[in-house]
Coordinates of N, CA and C in Angstrom, one line a residue:
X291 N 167.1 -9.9 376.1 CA 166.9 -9.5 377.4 C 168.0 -10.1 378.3
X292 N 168.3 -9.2 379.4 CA 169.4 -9.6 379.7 C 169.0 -9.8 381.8
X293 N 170.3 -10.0 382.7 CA 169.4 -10.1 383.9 C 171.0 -9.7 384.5
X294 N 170.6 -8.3 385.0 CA 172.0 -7.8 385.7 C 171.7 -8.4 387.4
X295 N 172.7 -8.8 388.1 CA 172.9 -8.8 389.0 C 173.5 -7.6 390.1
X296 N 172.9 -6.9 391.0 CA 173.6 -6.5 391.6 C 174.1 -6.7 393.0
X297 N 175.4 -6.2 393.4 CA 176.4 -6.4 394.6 C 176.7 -5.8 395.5
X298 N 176.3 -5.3 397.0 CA 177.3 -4.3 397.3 C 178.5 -5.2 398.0
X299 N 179.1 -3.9 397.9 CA 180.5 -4.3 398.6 C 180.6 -3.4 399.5
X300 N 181.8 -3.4 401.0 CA 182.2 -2.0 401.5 C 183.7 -2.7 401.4
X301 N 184.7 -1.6 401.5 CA 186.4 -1.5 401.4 C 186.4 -2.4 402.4
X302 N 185.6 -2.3 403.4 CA 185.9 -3.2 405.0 C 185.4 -4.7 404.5
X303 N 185.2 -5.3 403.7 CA 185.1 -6.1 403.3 C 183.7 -7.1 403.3
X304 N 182.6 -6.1 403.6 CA 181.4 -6.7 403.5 C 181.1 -7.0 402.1
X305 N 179.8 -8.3 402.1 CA 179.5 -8.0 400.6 C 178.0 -8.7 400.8
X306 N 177.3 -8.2 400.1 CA 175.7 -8.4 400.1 C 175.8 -9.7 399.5
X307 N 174.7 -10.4 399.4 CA 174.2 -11.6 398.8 C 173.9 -11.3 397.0
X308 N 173.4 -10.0 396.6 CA 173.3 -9.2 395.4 C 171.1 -10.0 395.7
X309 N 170.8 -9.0 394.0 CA 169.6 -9.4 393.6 C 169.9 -9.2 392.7
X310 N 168.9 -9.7 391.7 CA 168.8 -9.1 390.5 C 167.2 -8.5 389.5
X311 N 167.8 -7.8 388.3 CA 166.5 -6.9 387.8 C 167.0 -7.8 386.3
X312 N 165.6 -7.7 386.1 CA 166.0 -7.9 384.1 C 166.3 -6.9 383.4
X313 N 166.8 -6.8 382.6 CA 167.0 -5.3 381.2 C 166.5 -5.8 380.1
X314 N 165.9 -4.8 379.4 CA 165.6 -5.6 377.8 C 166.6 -5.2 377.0
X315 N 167.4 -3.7 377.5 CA 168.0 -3.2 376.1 C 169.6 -3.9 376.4
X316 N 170.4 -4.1 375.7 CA 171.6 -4.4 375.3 C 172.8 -3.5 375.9
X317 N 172.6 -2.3 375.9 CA 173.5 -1.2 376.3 C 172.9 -0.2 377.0
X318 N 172.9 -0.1 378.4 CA 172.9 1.2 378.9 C 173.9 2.1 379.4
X319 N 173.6 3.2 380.0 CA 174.5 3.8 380.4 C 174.2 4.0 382.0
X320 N 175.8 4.2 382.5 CA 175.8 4.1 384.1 C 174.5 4.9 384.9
X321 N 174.4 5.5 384.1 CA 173.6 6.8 384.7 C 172.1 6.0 385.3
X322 N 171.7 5.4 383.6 CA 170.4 4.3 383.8 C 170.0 3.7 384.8
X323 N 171.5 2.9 384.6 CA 171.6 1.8 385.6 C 171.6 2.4 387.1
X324 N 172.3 3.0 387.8 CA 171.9 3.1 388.5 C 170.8 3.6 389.2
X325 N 170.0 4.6 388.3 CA 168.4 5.2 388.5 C 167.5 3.6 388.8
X326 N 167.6 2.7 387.6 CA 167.2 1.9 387.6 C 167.3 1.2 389.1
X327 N 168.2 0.5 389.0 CA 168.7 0.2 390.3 C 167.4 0.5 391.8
X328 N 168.0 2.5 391.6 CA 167.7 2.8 392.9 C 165.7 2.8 393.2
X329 N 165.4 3.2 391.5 CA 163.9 2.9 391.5 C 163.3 1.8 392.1
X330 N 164.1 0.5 391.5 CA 163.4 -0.7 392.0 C 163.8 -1.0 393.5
X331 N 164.7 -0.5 393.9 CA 164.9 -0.6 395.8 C 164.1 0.0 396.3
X332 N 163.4 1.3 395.8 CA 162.8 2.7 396.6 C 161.1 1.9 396.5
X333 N 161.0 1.2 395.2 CA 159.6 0.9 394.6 C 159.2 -0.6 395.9
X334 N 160.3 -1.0 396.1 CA 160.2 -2.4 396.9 C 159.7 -1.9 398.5
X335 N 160.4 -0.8 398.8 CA 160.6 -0.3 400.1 C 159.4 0.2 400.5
X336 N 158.7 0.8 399.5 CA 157.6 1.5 399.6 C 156.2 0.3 399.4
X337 N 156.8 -1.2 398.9 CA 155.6 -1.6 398.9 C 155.2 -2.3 400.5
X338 N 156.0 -2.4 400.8 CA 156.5 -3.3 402.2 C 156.4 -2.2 403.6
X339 N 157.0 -1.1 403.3 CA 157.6 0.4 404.3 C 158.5 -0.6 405.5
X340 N 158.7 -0.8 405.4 CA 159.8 -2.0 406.8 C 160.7 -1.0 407.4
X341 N 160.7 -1.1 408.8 CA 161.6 -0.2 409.5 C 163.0 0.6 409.2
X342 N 163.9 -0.4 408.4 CA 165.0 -0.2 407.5 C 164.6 0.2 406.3
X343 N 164.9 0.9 405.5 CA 165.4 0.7 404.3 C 166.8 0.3 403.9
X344 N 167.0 -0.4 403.1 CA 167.9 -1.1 402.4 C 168.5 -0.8 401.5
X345 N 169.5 0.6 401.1 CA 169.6 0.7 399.8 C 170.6 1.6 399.2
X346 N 171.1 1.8 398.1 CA 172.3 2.1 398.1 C 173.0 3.1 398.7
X347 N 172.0 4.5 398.9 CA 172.5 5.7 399.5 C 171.4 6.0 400.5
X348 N 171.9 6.8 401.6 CA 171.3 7.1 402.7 C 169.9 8.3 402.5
X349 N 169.0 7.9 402.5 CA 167.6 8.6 402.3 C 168.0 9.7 403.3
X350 N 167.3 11.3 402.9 CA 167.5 12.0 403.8 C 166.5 11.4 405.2
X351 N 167.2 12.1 406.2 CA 166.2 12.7 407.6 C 166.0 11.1 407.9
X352 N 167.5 10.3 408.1 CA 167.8 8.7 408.2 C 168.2 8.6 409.4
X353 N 168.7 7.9 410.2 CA 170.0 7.2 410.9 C 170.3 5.9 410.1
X354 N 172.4 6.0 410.2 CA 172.4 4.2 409.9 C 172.2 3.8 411.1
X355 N 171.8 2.3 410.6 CA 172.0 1.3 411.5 C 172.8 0.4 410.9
X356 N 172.5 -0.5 411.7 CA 173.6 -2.3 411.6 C 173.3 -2.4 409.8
X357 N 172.1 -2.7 409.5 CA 171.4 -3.3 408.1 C 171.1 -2.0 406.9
X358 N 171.2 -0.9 407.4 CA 170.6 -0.1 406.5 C 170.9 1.5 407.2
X359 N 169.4 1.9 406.9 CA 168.9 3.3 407.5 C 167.5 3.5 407.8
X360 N 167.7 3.9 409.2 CA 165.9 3.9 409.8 C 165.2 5.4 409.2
X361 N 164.2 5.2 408.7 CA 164.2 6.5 409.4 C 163.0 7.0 409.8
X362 N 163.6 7.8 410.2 CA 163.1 8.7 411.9 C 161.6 9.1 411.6
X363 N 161.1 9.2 410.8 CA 159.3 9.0 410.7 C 159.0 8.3 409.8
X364 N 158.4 7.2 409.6 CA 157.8 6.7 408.6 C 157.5 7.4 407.5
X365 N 157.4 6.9 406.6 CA 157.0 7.0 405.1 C 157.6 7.0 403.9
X366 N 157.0 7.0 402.5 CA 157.3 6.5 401.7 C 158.9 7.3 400.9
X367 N 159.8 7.0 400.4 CA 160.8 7.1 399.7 C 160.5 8.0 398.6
X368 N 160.8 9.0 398.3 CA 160.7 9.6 396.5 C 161.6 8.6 396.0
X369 N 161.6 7.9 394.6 CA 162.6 7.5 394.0 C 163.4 8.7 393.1
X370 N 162.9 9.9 392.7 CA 163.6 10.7 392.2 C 164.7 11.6 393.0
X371 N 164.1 11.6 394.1 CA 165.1 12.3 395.1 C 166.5 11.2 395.4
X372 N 166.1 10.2 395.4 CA 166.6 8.8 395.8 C 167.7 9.1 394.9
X373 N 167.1 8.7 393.5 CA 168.4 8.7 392.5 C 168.9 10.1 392.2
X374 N 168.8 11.2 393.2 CA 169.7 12.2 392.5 C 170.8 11.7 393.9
X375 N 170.5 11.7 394.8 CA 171.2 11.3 395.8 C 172.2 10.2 395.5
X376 N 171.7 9.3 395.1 CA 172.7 8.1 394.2 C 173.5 8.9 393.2
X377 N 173.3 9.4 391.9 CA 174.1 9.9 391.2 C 175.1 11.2 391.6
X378 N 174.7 12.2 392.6 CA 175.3 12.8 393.3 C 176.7 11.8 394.0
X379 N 176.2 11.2 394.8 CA 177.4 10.1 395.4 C 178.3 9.3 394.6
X380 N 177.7 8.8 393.2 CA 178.9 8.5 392.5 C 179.9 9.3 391.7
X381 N 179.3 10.7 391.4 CA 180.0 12.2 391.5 C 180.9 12.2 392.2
X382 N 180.5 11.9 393.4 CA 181.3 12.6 395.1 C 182.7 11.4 395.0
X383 N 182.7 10.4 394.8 CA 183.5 8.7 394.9 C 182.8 8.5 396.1
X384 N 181.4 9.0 396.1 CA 181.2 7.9 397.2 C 180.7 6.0 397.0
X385 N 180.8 5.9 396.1 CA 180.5 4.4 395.9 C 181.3 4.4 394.4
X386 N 182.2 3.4 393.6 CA 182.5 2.4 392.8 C 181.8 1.8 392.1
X387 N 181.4 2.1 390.9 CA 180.7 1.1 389.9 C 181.4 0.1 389.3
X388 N 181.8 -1.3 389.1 CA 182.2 -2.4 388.9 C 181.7 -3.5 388.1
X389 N 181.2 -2.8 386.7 CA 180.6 -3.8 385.9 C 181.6 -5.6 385.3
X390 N 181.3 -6.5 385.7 CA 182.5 -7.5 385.6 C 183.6 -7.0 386.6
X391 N 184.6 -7.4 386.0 CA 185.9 -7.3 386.9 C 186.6 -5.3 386.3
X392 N 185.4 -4.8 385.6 CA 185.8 -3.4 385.0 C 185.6 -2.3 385.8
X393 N 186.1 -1.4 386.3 CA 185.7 0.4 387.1 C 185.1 0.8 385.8
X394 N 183.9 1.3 385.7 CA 183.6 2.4 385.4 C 183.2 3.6 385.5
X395 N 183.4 4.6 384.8 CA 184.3 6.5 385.7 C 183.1 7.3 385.2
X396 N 182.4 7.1 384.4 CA 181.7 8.0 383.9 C 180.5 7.8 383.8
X397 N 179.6 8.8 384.0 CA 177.6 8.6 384.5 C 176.9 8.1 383.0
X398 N 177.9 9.0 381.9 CA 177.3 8.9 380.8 C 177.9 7.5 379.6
X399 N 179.2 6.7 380.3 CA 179.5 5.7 380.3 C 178.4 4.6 379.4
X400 N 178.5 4.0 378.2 CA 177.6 3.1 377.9 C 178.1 1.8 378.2
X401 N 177.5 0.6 379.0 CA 177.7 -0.7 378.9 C 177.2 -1.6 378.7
X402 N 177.6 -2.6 377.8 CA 176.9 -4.0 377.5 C 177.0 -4.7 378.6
X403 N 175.3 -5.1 378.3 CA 174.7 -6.2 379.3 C 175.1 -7.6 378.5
X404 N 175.4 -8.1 378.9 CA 175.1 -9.8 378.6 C 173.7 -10.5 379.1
X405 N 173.4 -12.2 379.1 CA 172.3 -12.6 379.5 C 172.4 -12.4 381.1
X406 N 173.8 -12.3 381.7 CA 174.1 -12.3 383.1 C 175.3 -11.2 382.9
X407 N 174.7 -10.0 384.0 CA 176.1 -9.6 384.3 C 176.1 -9.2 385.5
X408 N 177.2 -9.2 386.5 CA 177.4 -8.8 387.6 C 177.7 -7.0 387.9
X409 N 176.9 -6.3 388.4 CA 177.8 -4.7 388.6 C 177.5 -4.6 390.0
X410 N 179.0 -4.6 390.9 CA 179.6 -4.4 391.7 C 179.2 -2.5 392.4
X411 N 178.6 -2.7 393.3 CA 178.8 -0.8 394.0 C 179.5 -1.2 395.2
X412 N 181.0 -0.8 394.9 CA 182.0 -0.8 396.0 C 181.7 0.7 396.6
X413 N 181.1 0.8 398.4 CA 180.8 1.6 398.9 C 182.0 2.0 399.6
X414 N 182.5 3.1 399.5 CA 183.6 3.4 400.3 C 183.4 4.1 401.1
X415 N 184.5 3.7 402.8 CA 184.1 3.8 403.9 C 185.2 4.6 404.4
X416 N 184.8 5.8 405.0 CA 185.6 6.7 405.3 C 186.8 6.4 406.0
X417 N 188.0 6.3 406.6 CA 189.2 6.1 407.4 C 189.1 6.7 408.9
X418 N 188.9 6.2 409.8 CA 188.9 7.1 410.9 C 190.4 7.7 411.2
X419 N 190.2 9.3 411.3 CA 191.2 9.7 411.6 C 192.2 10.2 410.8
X420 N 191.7 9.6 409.1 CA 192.3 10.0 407.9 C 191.9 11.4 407.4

């Protein structure tokens, strides 16, 4: 069993404090992981409902704010909708996956977990004007 840590980053140089999830299997694939990921944020969000949500991609029918995304009527998150929106975005380059100091490119990508590993989602932020 292993205990991934996760990170966000933005280009502009923020970076989250991370959390972490345990894994039991050894090797997943990007794809997992990040469903995983988005499940256990959507699963949190929905037990709490807190004005923000927190979490990797923008829920529809949102605004950002400072910390997250409000959004505009209360209620609970799909995690399915959630993670096609996440995998969609890492399709799009809208976010970086960074297992260790590694990029990985591909959804169907397999990676070893260790007892500790860090995976980085470098969020990238558009250029004004670019």
């Amino acid at each position: 069993m292993g205990f991934v840590t996760f990170v966000d980053e933005t280009t502009s140089g923020g970076r989250s404090d991370g959390w972490g999830l345990e894994i039991t299997e050894e090797r997943l694939s990007v794809r997992e992981l990040i469903r995983r990921r988005v499940f256990q944020e959507v699963a949190e969000y929905n037990a709490r409902t807190p004005e923000v949500f927190q979490g990797l991609v923008q829920p529809e029918d949102t605004e950002r704010v400072l910390n997250g995304y409000a959004l505009r009527t209360p209620r609970r998150i799909d995690p399915e909708k959630q993670s096609a929106l996440a995998l969609k975005a890492f399709a799009g380059n809208g976010f970086l996956v960074l297992v260790g100091d590694r990029q990985v490119t591909e959804l169907d990508e397999e990676i070893e977990l260790g007892l500790s590993t860090e995976v980085t989602f470098l969020k990238l932020v558009a250029l004004v004007g670019g």
